[in-house]
Amino acid sequence: MATCKVCGSELPKKAKSCPQCGVKVYQPPKNIRVLAIVGAVLAIIGGLLPFVQNSDIKVKAKDCFSFMSYLNNDKYEFTYHQYLWYFFMLALVATCIIVAAKKEIYSIITTVIAVVIYGITMKDLSTFMADPQYVLGVGTYVVVIGLIVAIAGCFLDILKFKKTIEYDTRYMKNHKPFASRVYVHRWFYLMMVPVLIFVLLFNYWPMLGIRYAFTDYIKLPVYAGLKHFVKMATKDTYFWLAFKNTLTLSIIKLFLNTFMAVVISLLLHEITNIHFKKTVQTIIYLPHFLSWVVVAAIFRMLLSTGESGIVNQILISMNVIEEPVFWMGETSTWRPVFYIINIWKDTGWGTILFLATLSGISPELYEAAQIDGANRWNRMCYITLPALANTIITVFILNLAKVMNLFESVFVLMNDAVIEVSSVIQTYIYMQSFGGGIPNYGYTTAVGLFKSLVGCVLVLACDYASKKVRGRGIV
C-alpha cells in the first residue's frame, strides 16, 4: 500500500489525491517505453533478414543480400557491410538499454545512428534494384517499421513525461542525477566490472552467432536469407519429429516428477521419527548428485539382457516374461524406462520446496481439525494440500519454462533403435553437426535459434502466469 509523502497516511489504490491532507498524488505516466523497445527489437530482427532478394524463389542463396552478404562479385569477402551490421545491432541494443534506463532523449541519437547505417547499406544495395528480377526483401519492411515505431515511441514517451512532470517537482528535489549516484557507489560498480566482462564475453558475445542461422555455412558462410527456416517448416520431417518428442518427453516428465515429489513430500511429512526421516531424505537426495553418464551406465547394467540384467532375471523367475527384454532398445519400452529413471534421479531433490512449505504449516491447524474429528486423510485433503497448492503451481510454472532444454538425460540413454521416440531438438542439432557427413552449421544454428525462440515464448508465458498466481514474475 502506497503512503502520502506529506502526511504519511495510506493511500487507496489509484488515488489522485490524499484523503487526509488533500495533496495531489503524483501519477506517473503510462509506460510507452515498451513501444520504443518493441520497435528496436523489430529492427534488430529485420537486420537479419534479406533487404534485397531475387523474385524467383528457385534461385541460389547468393541472390539474397543484406548486412550479412558475404559474397562480393561471386567471391567470398568479409566486406564492410558486416562491420556495419555490428554497429547497427549495437546502436539498437543501446537504444533498448537507454530507454529502459528512462533516458529516452538520448535513445533518439542511437536510433538515428541505426537509421543512417541502414541508409548507407541500402544505398549500396540499390544497384541491384536496377535489375527487374530483384525486389525489396522482407527485412527492408521490418527494419523500416521497427525504426519508425522506435523513434515514435521515444518521442511520445518524452512528450508525455514532460506534460505530467510539472506538478511533481517537489517530490523530485532530493533526486540525484545518475552520474552522481554512480560516483557515490563507484567502488561497488568497480567490483562489478569483472563479472560484467565475464557475462558479456561468455553469455552475450556468443549470441552474435545467430547471424549464421541465415547463412549456408559449410566451408564459408554464404548469406541465404530465410532458406533454412523455410526448409525447417516445410521439408524437414525429422525436425518436427524431434520437436514433438521434446514437448512430449519434457511435459510428461514434468507432470510425473512434480506429482511424485508431492507424494513423497507428503509421506515424509507423516514420519514422526526425526532420525528415520532424515535418513530417508538423505537416501532419496543422493541420486540427484550422480552424473547422467553414471546413471545411464547403472541402468544399462540393471536392464541388460545378459547375466548382469537383474530386472530381467527377476521377471523371468517370477514368470512375468519368458525371455529377456531389451528395455532400452525397443520403442514401446524406452519412454517408460526414461520416465522411471528421471523420477528416481530428480524426485528427491524436488521434494525440498514442498517439505519447506509443509514445515511452515501451523500445528494448531492440525490440532483444531483433530479435535473436530478430522482423520488423517481429511487433514491432508483440507489442510495440507491447500497449503501446498501455491507451491505446486509455482514449481510447475518455473519448470515449464525449461521444457526445451532437454539433452543430457536423453543423449546418454538413447540409441539408434529408439531414435523415433527419443530424438529431441538438442540431440537432433548434435547429430546434424557431429553425426557424420558434411554438416551445414547454418542450418543447425537456425534450428537452435528456433528452439531458443520457443523457449523465450515459454518463459514469457510462464512469467505472465506467475504474476497471475503469485503476484510477481519468475525473476
Short mmCIF file of C-alpha atoms in Angstrom, two decimals:
data_model
loop_
_atom_site.label_atom_id
_atom_site.label_comp_id
_atom_site.label_asym_id
_atom_site.label_seq_id
_atom_site.Cartn_x
_atom_site.Cartn_y
_atom_site.Cartn_z
CA MET A 1 0.00 0.00 0.00
CA ALA A 2 1.40 3.42 -1.02
CA THR A 3 1.67 6.21 1.54
CA CYS A 4 1.34 10.00 1.23
CA LYS A 5 4.73 11.74 1.16
CA VAL A 6 3.36 14.71 3.13
CA CYS A 7 1.26 13.26 5.98
CA GLY A 8 2.31 9.60 5.77
CA SER A 9 -1.23 8.20 5.63
CA GLU A 10 -2.08 5.20 3.48
CA LEU A 11 -3.39 5.93 0.01
CA PRO A 12 -6.09 3.93 -1.75
CA LYS A 13 -5.14 2.24 -4.99
CA LYS A 14 -5.05 4.67 -7.94
CA ALA A 15 -5.87 7.62 -5.65
CA LYS A 16 -5.49 11.04 -7.31
CA SER A 17 -5.27 12.96 -4.01
CA CYS A 18 -4.59 12.14 -0.35
CA PRO A 19 -7.87 11.62 1.58
CA GLN A 20 -6.26 13.14 4.74
CA CYS A 21 -4.37 16.25 3.63
CA GLY A 22 -5.71 16.68 0.10
CA VAL A 23 -2.28 16.85 -1.59
CA LYS A 24 -2.36 15.73 -5.19
CA VAL A 25 -0.77 12.32 -5.63
CA TYR A 26 1.78 12.02 -8.38
CA GLN A 27 0.52 9.67 -11.06
CA PRO A 28 3.40 8.53 -13.27
CA PRO A 29 2.69 8.48 -16.99
CA LYS A 30 1.66 5.23 -18.56
CA ASN A 31 4.63 3.28 -19.82
CA ILE A 32 5.04 3.98 -23.53
CA ARG A 33 8.70 2.95 -23.41
CA VAL A 34 7.70 -0.57 -24.34
CA LEU A 35 6.69 0.82 -27.75
CA ALA A 36 10.22 2.10 -28.36
CA ILE A 37 11.76 -1.19 -27.23
CA VAL A 38 9.39 -3.20 -29.46
CA GLY A 39 10.40 -1.03 -32.42
CA ALA A 40 14.11 -1.53 -31.70
CA VAL A 41 13.64 -5.31 -31.39
CA LEU A 42 11.75 -5.37 -34.70
CA ALA A 43 14.64 -3.50 -36.35
CA ILE A 44 17.12 -5.99 -34.86
CA ILE A 45 15.12 -8.88 -36.33
CA GLY A 46 14.89 -7.09 -39.67
CA GLY A 47 18.66 -6.63 -39.70
CA LEU A 48 18.99 -10.41 -40.01
CA LEU A 49 16.55 -10.73 -42.90
CA PRO A 50 17.10 -10.07 -46.64
CA PHE A 51 16.94 -6.41 -47.74
CA VAL A 52 17.03 -7.23 -51.46
CA GLN A 53 16.29 -10.62 -52.99
CA ASN A 54 15.62 -12.31 -56.30
CA SER A 55 11.91 -12.56 -57.08
CA ASP A 56 12.42 -16.13 -58.33
CA ILE A 57 12.12 -18.47 -55.35
CA LYS A 58 14.24 -21.13 -57.09
CA VAL A 59 17.39 -19.02 -57.27
CA LYS A 60 20.57 -19.76 -55.39
CA ALA A 61 21.16 -18.49 -51.86
CA LYS A 62 23.65 -15.86 -53.00
CA ASP A 63 20.83 -13.89 -54.64
CA CYS A 64 19.73 -12.63 -51.20
CA PHE A 65 21.51 -9.55 -49.88
CA SER A 66 21.57 -7.72 -46.56
CA PHE A 67 24.11 -6.60 -43.97
CA MET A 68 25.48 -10.12 -43.81
CA SER A 69 26.00 -10.76 -47.52
CA TYR A 70 29.44 -12.36 -47.62
CA LEU A 71 29.56 -12.65 -51.40
CA ASN A 72 31.10 -9.77 -53.30
CA ASN A 73 31.43 -10.24 -57.08
CA ASP A 74 30.90 -14.01 -56.67
CA LYS A 75 33.84 -14.17 -54.30
CA TYR A 76 33.85 -14.67 -50.55
CA GLU A 77 34.99 -11.48 -48.89
CA PHE A 78 34.41 -10.02 -45.45
CA THR A 79 33.09 -6.69 -46.74
CA TYR A 80 32.49 -3.59 -44.68
CA HIS A 81 28.77 -4.41 -44.59
CA GLN A 82 29.44 -6.95 -41.86
CA TYR A 83 31.05 -4.23 -39.75
CA LEU A 84 28.01 -2.05 -40.39
CA TRP A 85 25.85 -4.90 -39.10
CA TYR A 86 27.74 -4.91 -35.80
CA PHE A 87 27.32 -1.14 -35.42
CA PHE A 88 23.64 -1.35 -36.43
CA MET A 89 22.91 -4.01 -33.82
CA LEU A 90 24.97 -2.20 -31.18
CA ALA A 91 23.05 1.04 -31.79
CA LEU A 92 19.68 -0.70 -31.42
CA VAL A 93 20.73 -2.59 -28.30
CA ALA A 94 21.93 0.73 -26.87
CA THR A 95 18.50 2.17 -27.68
CA CYS A 96 16.79 -0.57 -25.67
CA ILE A 97 19.14 -0.08 -22.71
CA ILE A 98 18.81 3.71 -22.71
CA VAL A 99 15.02 3.55 -22.96
CA ALA A 100 14.90 1.04 -20.09
CA ALA A 101 17.06 3.46 -18.08
CA LYS A 102 14.42 6.20 -18.71
CA LYS A 103 16.78 8.38 -20.78
CA GLU A 104 14.58 8.44 -23.87
CA ILE A 105 16.01 11.65 -25.27
CA TYR A 106 19.43 10.00 -25.69
CA SER A 107 17.91 6.91 -27.26
CA ILE A 108 16.82 9.03 -30.22
CA ILE A 109 20.51 9.57 -31.03
CA THR A 110 21.30 5.85 -31.15
CA THR A 111 18.16 5.16 -33.18
CA VAL A 112 19.12 7.85 -35.71
CA ILE A 113 22.59 6.27 -35.96
CA ALA A 114 20.88 2.97 -36.81
CA VAL A 115 18.82 4.76 -39.48
CA VAL A 116 21.97 6.26 -41.04
CA ILE A 117 23.75 2.88 -41.09
CA TYR A 118 20.72 1.27 -42.69
CA GLY A 119 20.57 4.06 -45.29
CA ILE A 120 24.23 3.53 -46.22
CA THR A 121 23.64 -0.19 -46.71
CA MET A 122 20.50 0.34 -48.79
CA LYS A 123 22.36 2.86 -50.96
CA ASP A 124 24.93 0.19 -51.79
CA LEU A 125 22.28 -2.46 -52.39
CA SER A 126 20.17 -0.16 -54.56
CA THR A 127 22.29 -1.12 -57.57
CA PHE A 128 20.53 -4.49 -57.57
CA MET A 129 17.14 -2.78 -57.87
CA ALA A 130 18.04 -1.67 -61.40
CA ASP A 131 17.62 -5.32 -62.38
CA PRO A 132 13.88 -6.12 -62.62
CA GLN A 133 14.38 -9.62 -61.19
CA TYR A 134 15.31 -8.16 -57.80
CA VAL A 135 12.73 -6.89 -55.31
CA LEU A 136 12.79 -5.49 -51.80
CA GLY A 137 13.10 -8.26 -49.21
CA VAL A 138 11.10 -8.72 -46.04
CA GLY A 139 13.97 -7.32 -43.98
CA THR A 140 13.52 -3.88 -45.55
CA TYR A 141 9.91 -3.62 -44.41
CA VAL A 142 10.63 -4.98 -40.93
CA VAL A 143 13.56 -2.58 -40.37
CA VAL A 144 11.64 0.46 -41.63
CA ILE A 145 8.59 -0.33 -39.49
CA GLY A 146 10.78 -1.06 -36.47
CA LEU A 147 12.78 2.18 -36.76
CA ILE A 148 9.61 4.27 -37.18
CA VAL A 149 7.98 2.64 -34.15
CA ALA A 150 11.16 3.07 -32.07
CA ILE A 151 11.52 6.78 -32.84
CA ALA A 152 7.79 7.41 -32.38
CA GLY A 153 7.83 5.57 -29.04
CA CYS A 154 10.75 7.66 -27.79
CA PHE A 155 9.13 10.96 -28.80
CA LEU A 156 5.73 10.05 -27.34
CA ASP A 157 7.26 8.99 -24.05
CA ILE A 158 9.28 12.21 -23.78
CA LEU A 159 6.26 14.39 -24.55
CA LYS A 160 4.03 12.57 -22.07
CA PHE A 161 6.66 12.70 -19.35
CA LYS A 162 7.17 16.45 -19.78
CA LYS A 163 3.43 17.04 -19.72
CA THR A 164 2.87 15.24 -16.42
CA ILE A 165 6.08 16.16 -14.58
CA GLU A 166 5.13 19.77 -13.79
CA TYR A 167 3.22 19.20 -10.55
CA ASP A 168 5.67 16.66 -9.19
CA THR A 169 8.81 18.75 -8.93
CA ARG A 170 8.74 18.98 -5.11
CA TYR A 171 8.81 15.22 -4.84
CA MET A 172 11.89 15.08 -7.05
CA LYS A 173 14.01 17.72 -5.28
CA ASN A 174 16.04 15.03 -3.49
CA HIS A 175 16.56 13.05 -6.67
CA LYS A 176 20.25 12.88 -7.56
CA PRO A 177 21.48 12.71 -11.16
CA PHE A 178 22.55 9.33 -12.45
CA ALA A 179 26.23 10.37 -12.65
CA SER A 180 26.20 11.45 -9.00
CA ARG A 181 24.69 8.16 -7.89
CA VAL A 182 27.29 6.23 -9.84
CA TYR A 183 30.10 8.27 -8.26
CA VAL A 184 28.77 7.71 -4.73
CA HIS A 185 28.71 3.93 -5.30
CA ARG A 186 31.77 3.85 -7.58
CA TRP A 187 33.57 1.11 -5.65
CA PHE A 188 30.57 -1.21 -5.94
CA TYR A 189 30.45 -0.62 -9.68
CA LEU A 190 34.19 -1.27 -9.86
CA MET A 191 33.70 -4.61 -8.10
CA MET A 192 31.01 -5.45 -10.65
CA VAL A 193 33.26 -4.85 -13.69
CA PRO A 194 35.00 -8.31 -13.76
CA VAL A 195 31.67 -10.12 -13.50
CA LEU A 196 30.15 -7.85 -16.17
CA ILE A 197 33.05 -8.55 -18.53
CA PHE A 198 32.70 -12.30 -17.92
CA VAL A 199 28.95 -12.20 -18.64
CA LEU A 200 29.42 -10.13 -21.80
CA LEU A 201 32.15 -12.41 -23.15
CA PHE A 202 30.60 -15.79 -22.37
CA ASN A 203 26.87 -15.06 -22.44
CA TYR A 204 26.19 -12.17 -24.79
CA TRP A 205 29.08 -12.17 -27.27
CA PRO A 206 28.22 -15.73 -28.48
CA MET A 207 24.69 -14.50 -29.24
CA LEU A 208 26.12 -12.72 -32.28
CA GLY A 209 26.49 -16.18 -33.79
CA ILE A 210 22.76 -16.20 -34.57
CA ARG A 211 23.68 -14.45 -37.82
CA TYR A 212 24.88 -17.82 -39.13
CA ALA A 213 21.28 -19.07 -38.95
CA PHE A 214 20.72 -17.00 -42.09
CA THR A 215 23.71 -18.43 -43.97
CA ASP A 216 24.79 -21.65 -45.68
CA TYR A 217 27.86 -22.39 -43.57
CA ILE A 218 29.64 -25.47 -44.89
CA LYS A 219 33.15 -24.22 -45.54
CA LEU A 220 32.49 -20.50 -45.53
CA PRO A 221 29.29 -18.64 -44.59
CA VAL A 222 27.20 -17.57 -47.58
CA TYR A 223 24.12 -15.48 -46.85
CA ALA A 224 20.94 -17.49 -47.52
CA GLY A 225 18.17 -15.38 -46.02
CA LEU A 226 15.21 -17.40 -44.72
CA LYS A 227 16.14 -20.54 -46.63
CA HIS A 228 16.75 -22.72 -43.55
CA PHE A 229 13.57 -21.64 -41.80
CA VAL A 230 11.52 -22.43 -44.90
CA LYS A 231 13.18 -25.84 -45.13
CA MET A 232 12.59 -26.42 -41.42
CA ALA A 233 8.89 -25.60 -41.73
CA THR A 234 8.08 -27.43 -44.96
CA LYS A 235 10.57 -30.21 -45.71
CA ASP A 236 12.38 -31.48 -42.62
CA THR A 237 10.18 -34.19 -41.11
CA TYR A 238 12.97 -35.25 -38.73
CA PHE A 239 12.99 -31.79 -37.19
CA TRP A 240 9.26 -31.88 -36.45
CA LEU A 241 9.64 -35.39 -35.04
CA ALA A 242 12.34 -34.09 -32.68
CA PHE A 243 10.18 -31.07 -31.78
CA LYS A 244 7.19 -33.30 -30.96
CA ASN A 245 9.36 -35.67 -28.91
CA THR A 246 10.86 -32.73 -27.00
CA LEU A 247 7.45 -31.45 -25.91
CA THR A 248 6.11 -34.95 -25.17
CA LEU A 249 9.08 -36.14 -23.10
CA SER A 250 9.53 -32.83 -21.24
CA ILE A 251 5.90 -32.20 -20.34
CA ILE A 252 5.14 -35.80 -19.25
CA LYS A 253 8.39 -35.84 -17.25
CA LEU A 254 7.42 -32.55 -15.63
CA PHE A 255 3.99 -33.84 -14.59
CA LEU A 256 5.36 -37.15 -13.27
CA ASN A 257 8.28 -35.58 -11.37
CA THR A 258 6.07 -32.93 -9.79
CA PHE A 259 3.41 -35.48 -8.81
CA MET A 260 5.94 -37.89 -7.30
CA ALA A 261 7.73 -35.07 -5.46
CA VAL A 262 4.42 -34.04 -3.86
CA VAL A 263 3.54 -37.63 -2.92
CA ILE A 264 6.95 -38.33 -1.37
CA SER A 265 6.87 -34.98 0.45
CA LEU A 266 3.51 -35.89 1.99
CA LEU A 267 4.81 -39.31 3.04
CA LEU A 268 7.97 -37.83 4.56
CA HIS A 269 5.89 -35.23 6.37
CA GLU A 270 3.94 -38.00 8.11
CA ILE A 271 7.10 -39.62 9.53
CA THR A 272 7.37 -38.76 13.23
CA ASN A 273 10.79 -40.29 13.96
CA ILE A 274 13.17 -37.44 13.11
CA HIS A 275 16.27 -39.66 12.69
CA PHE A 276 14.50 -42.06 10.35
CA LYS A 277 13.05 -39.11 8.41
CA LYS A 278 16.47 -37.50 7.87
CA THR A 279 17.94 -40.84 6.80
CA VAL A 280 15.23 -41.37 4.20
CA GLN A 281 15.63 -37.80 2.94
CA THR A 282 19.37 -38.27 2.51
CA ILE A 283 18.88 -41.53 0.60
CA ILE A 284 16.38 -40.05 -1.86
CA TYR A 285 18.54 -36.92 -2.36
CA LEU A 286 21.67 -38.86 -3.34
CA PRO A 287 20.68 -39.81 -6.95
CA HIS A 288 20.43 -36.12 -7.85
CA PHE A 289 24.19 -35.71 -7.38
CA LEU A 290 25.07 -38.56 -9.74
CA SER A 291 26.18 -37.69 -13.26
CA TRP A 292 23.77 -38.69 -16.03
CA VAL A 293 26.60 -40.76 -17.55
CA VAL A 294 26.87 -42.76 -14.33
CA VAL A 295 23.07 -43.12 -14.10
CA ALA A 296 22.91 -44.38 -17.70
CA ALA A 297 25.67 -46.93 -17.02
CA ILE A 298 23.90 -48.19 -13.89
CA PHE A 299 20.54 -48.69 -15.58
CA ARG A 300 22.05 -50.20 -18.72
CA MET A 301 23.60 -52.82 -16.49
CA LEU A 302 20.41 -53.39 -14.46
CA LEU A 303 18.23 -53.61 -17.59
CA SER A 304 20.70 -55.64 -19.63
CA THR A 305 19.59 -58.82 -21.40
CA GLY A 306 22.72 -60.59 -20.15
CA GLU A 307 23.56 -62.08 -16.77
CA SER A 308 24.02 -58.65 -15.17
CA GLY A 309 20.44 -57.70 -16.03
CA ILE A 310 18.87 -58.08 -12.57
CA VAL A 311 15.48 -56.79 -13.71
CA ASN A 312 15.12 -59.39 -16.48
CA GLN A 313 16.34 -62.17 -14.18
CA ILE A 314 13.77 -61.28 -11.50
CA LEU A 315 10.90 -61.03 -14.00
CA ILE A 316 11.83 -64.37 -15.59
CA SER A 317 11.99 -66.07 -12.18
CA MET A 318 8.51 -64.66 -11.41
CA ASN A 319 7.22 -65.96 -14.80
CA VAL A 320 6.24 -62.42 -15.82
CA ILE A 321 8.29 -62.72 -19.03
CA GLU A 322 9.66 -65.78 -20.82
CA GLU A 323 12.87 -64.26 -22.25
CA PRO A 324 14.96 -61.15 -21.53
CA VAL A 325 13.57 -57.85 -22.83
CA PHE A 326 15.82 -55.17 -24.32
CA TRP A 327 14.12 -52.41 -22.29
CA MET A 328 16.24 -49.55 -23.64
CA GLY A 329 16.30 -50.79 -27.22
CA GLU A 330 12.60 -51.06 -28.04
CA THR A 331 10.36 -48.13 -28.93
CA SER A 332 7.50 -49.47 -26.81
CA THR A 333 9.54 -49.59 -23.58
CA TRP A 334 12.14 -46.82 -23.94
CA ARG A 335 9.88 -43.93 -22.83
CA PRO A 336 8.52 -45.66 -19.69
CA VAL A 337 12.10 -46.50 -18.71
CA PHE A 338 13.15 -42.89 -19.37
CA TYR A 339 10.39 -41.56 -17.11
CA ILE A 340 11.21 -44.03 -14.32
CA ILE A 341 14.91 -43.12 -14.41
CA ASN A 342 14.10 -39.40 -14.26
CA ILE A 343 11.73 -39.93 -11.34
CA TRP A 344 14.41 -41.93 -9.49
CA LYS A 345 17.07 -39.28 -10.09
CA ASP A 346 15.22 -35.97 -9.66
CA THR A 347 12.21 -36.55 -7.43
CA GLY A 348 14.14 -36.50 -4.15
CA TRP A 349 15.66 -33.11 -4.93
CA GLY A 350 12.25 -31.82 -5.99
CA THR A 351 10.79 -32.51 -2.54
CA ILE A 352 12.88 -29.79 -0.88
CA LEU A 353 10.49 -26.92 -1.63
CA PHE A 354 7.42 -28.95 -0.75
CA LEU A 355 8.89 -30.09 2.57
CA ALA A 356 9.80 -26.49 3.38
CA THR A 357 6.20 -25.47 2.72
CA LEU A 358 4.84 -28.33 4.82
CA SER A 359 7.10 -27.43 7.75
CA GLY A 360 5.62 -23.93 7.70
CA ILE A 361 2.04 -25.10 8.29
CA SER A 362 0.92 -24.24 11.81
CA PRO A 363 0.47 -27.36 14.02
CA GLU A 364 -2.51 -25.61 15.60
CA LEU A 365 -4.47 -26.18 12.39
CA TYR A 366 -3.93 -29.93 12.64
CA GLU A 367 -4.78 -29.92 16.36
CA ALA A 368 -8.00 -27.98 15.78
CA ALA A 369 -9.01 -30.30 12.92
CA GLN A 370 -8.23 -33.37 15.04
CA ILE A 371 -10.39 -32.02 17.88
CA ASP A 372 -13.21 -31.50 15.38
CA GLY A 373 -12.98 -35.17 14.44
CA ALA A 374 -10.99 -34.97 11.20
CA ASN A 375 -8.99 -38.10 10.46
CA ARG A 376 -5.55 -38.14 8.81
CA TRP A 377 -7.00 -38.27 5.30
CA ASN A 378 -9.30 -35.30 5.98
CA ARG A 379 -6.46 -33.29 7.47
CA MET A 380 -4.35 -33.93 4.38
CA CYS A 381 -7.19 -33.01 1.98
CA TYR A 382 -8.37 -29.86 3.78
CA ILE A 383 -5.17 -28.50 5.34
CA THR A 384 -2.02 -29.95 3.76
CA LEU A 385 -2.93 -29.96 0.06
CA PRO A 386 -4.46 -26.43 0.06
CA ALA A 387 -1.30 -25.15 1.76
CA LEU A 388 0.82 -26.89 -0.92
CA ALA A 389 -1.29 -25.73 -3.87
CA ASN A 390 0.51 -22.41 -4.40
CA THR A 391 3.96 -24.05 -4.19
CA ILE A 392 2.93 -26.81 -6.61
CA ILE A 393 1.71 -24.27 -9.17
CA THR A 394 4.83 -22.14 -8.72
CA VAL A 395 7.22 -25.09 -9.18
CA PHE A 396 5.27 -26.29 -12.19
CA ILE A 397 5.35 -22.85 -13.83
CA LEU A 398 9.07 -22.37 -13.19
CA ASN A 399 9.92 -25.80 -14.65
CA LEU A 400 7.62 -25.33 -17.64
CA ALA A 401 9.94 -22.59 -18.89
CA LYS A 402 12.74 -25.20 -19.22
CA VAL A 403 10.95 -27.85 -21.26
CA MET A 404 13.04 -27.15 -24.38
CA ASN A 405 16.36 -27.70 -22.56
CA LEU A 406 16.24 -31.48 -22.78
CA PHE A 407 19.55 -33.01 -23.84
CA GLU A 408 21.86 -34.87 -21.48
CA SER A 409 19.31 -37.27 -19.97
CA VAL A 410 18.11 -38.25 -23.45
CA PHE A 411 21.53 -38.31 -25.10
CA VAL A 412 23.06 -40.84 -22.69
CA LEU A 413 20.01 -43.16 -22.77
CA MET A 414 19.10 -43.12 -26.48
CA ASN A 415 20.39 -45.39 -29.27
CA ASP A 416 19.72 -45.88 -32.97
CA ALA A 417 16.99 -48.46 -32.33
CA VAL A 418 14.77 -45.95 -30.49
CA ILE A 419 15.62 -42.78 -32.41
CA GLU A 420 11.98 -42.41 -33.45
CA VAL A 421 10.76 -41.91 -29.87
CA SER A 422 13.88 -40.44 -28.27
CA SER A 423 15.19 -37.82 -30.70
CA VAL A 424 14.77 -34.30 -29.28
CA ILE A 425 15.80 -30.93 -30.70
CA GLN A 426 19.08 -30.77 -28.80
CA THR A 427 20.14 -34.26 -29.90
CA TYR A 428 18.93 -33.50 -33.44
CA ILE A 429 21.24 -30.46 -33.55
CA TYR A 430 24.11 -32.54 -32.19
CA MET A 431 23.61 -35.32 -34.75
CA GLN A 432 23.30 -32.84 -37.63
CA SER A 433 26.57 -31.18 -36.58
CA PHE A 434 28.71 -34.12 -35.49
CA GLY A 435 26.86 -37.24 -36.63
CA GLY A 436 28.80 -37.72 -39.85
CA GLY A 437 28.78 -36.28 -43.36
CA ILE A 438 29.36 -32.64 -44.20
CA PRO A 439 27.47 -30.50 -41.67
CA ASN A 440 25.78 -27.24 -42.54
CA TYR A 441 26.36 -25.15 -39.44
CA GLY A 442 23.98 -22.52 -40.75
CA TYR A 443 21.07 -24.95 -40.66
CA THR A 444 21.87 -26.27 -37.18
CA THR A 445 22.18 -22.68 -35.93
CA ALA A 446 18.74 -21.97 -37.40
CA VAL A 447 17.28 -24.96 -35.54
CA GLY A 448 18.93 -23.76 -32.33
CA LEU A 449 17.54 -20.26 -32.87
CA PHE A 450 14.05 -21.69 -33.33
CA LYS A 451 14.43 -23.65 -30.09
CA SER A 452 15.55 -20.51 -28.27
CA LEU A 453 12.57 -18.54 -29.60
CA VAL A 454 10.14 -21.22 -28.42
CA GLY A 455 11.90 -21.23 -25.04
CA CYS A 456 11.63 -17.44 -24.88
CA VAL A 457 7.88 -17.61 -25.56
CA LEU A 458 7.50 -20.23 -22.82
CA VAL A 459 9.46 -18.08 -20.36
CA LEU A 460 7.30 -15.03 -21.10
CA ALA A 461 4.13 -17.12 -20.81
CA CYS A 462 5.33 -18.57 -17.51
CA ASP A 463 6.25 -15.11 -16.24
CA TYR A 464 2.72 -13.92 -17.06
CA ALA A 465 1.19 -16.97 -15.38
CA SER A 466 3.44 -16.46 -12.35
CA LYS A 467 2.23 -12.86 -11.99
CA LYS A 468 -1.35 -14.09 -12.03
CA VAL A 469 -0.72 -16.86 -9.49
CA ARG A 470 1.96 -15.41 -7.18
CA GLY A 471 1.55 -11.70 -7.80
CA ARG A 472 5.12 -11.41 -9.13
CA GLY A 473 7.15 -12.73 -12.03
CA ILE A 474 9.61 -15.61 -12.13
CA VAL A 475 12.60 -13.25 -11.76
#
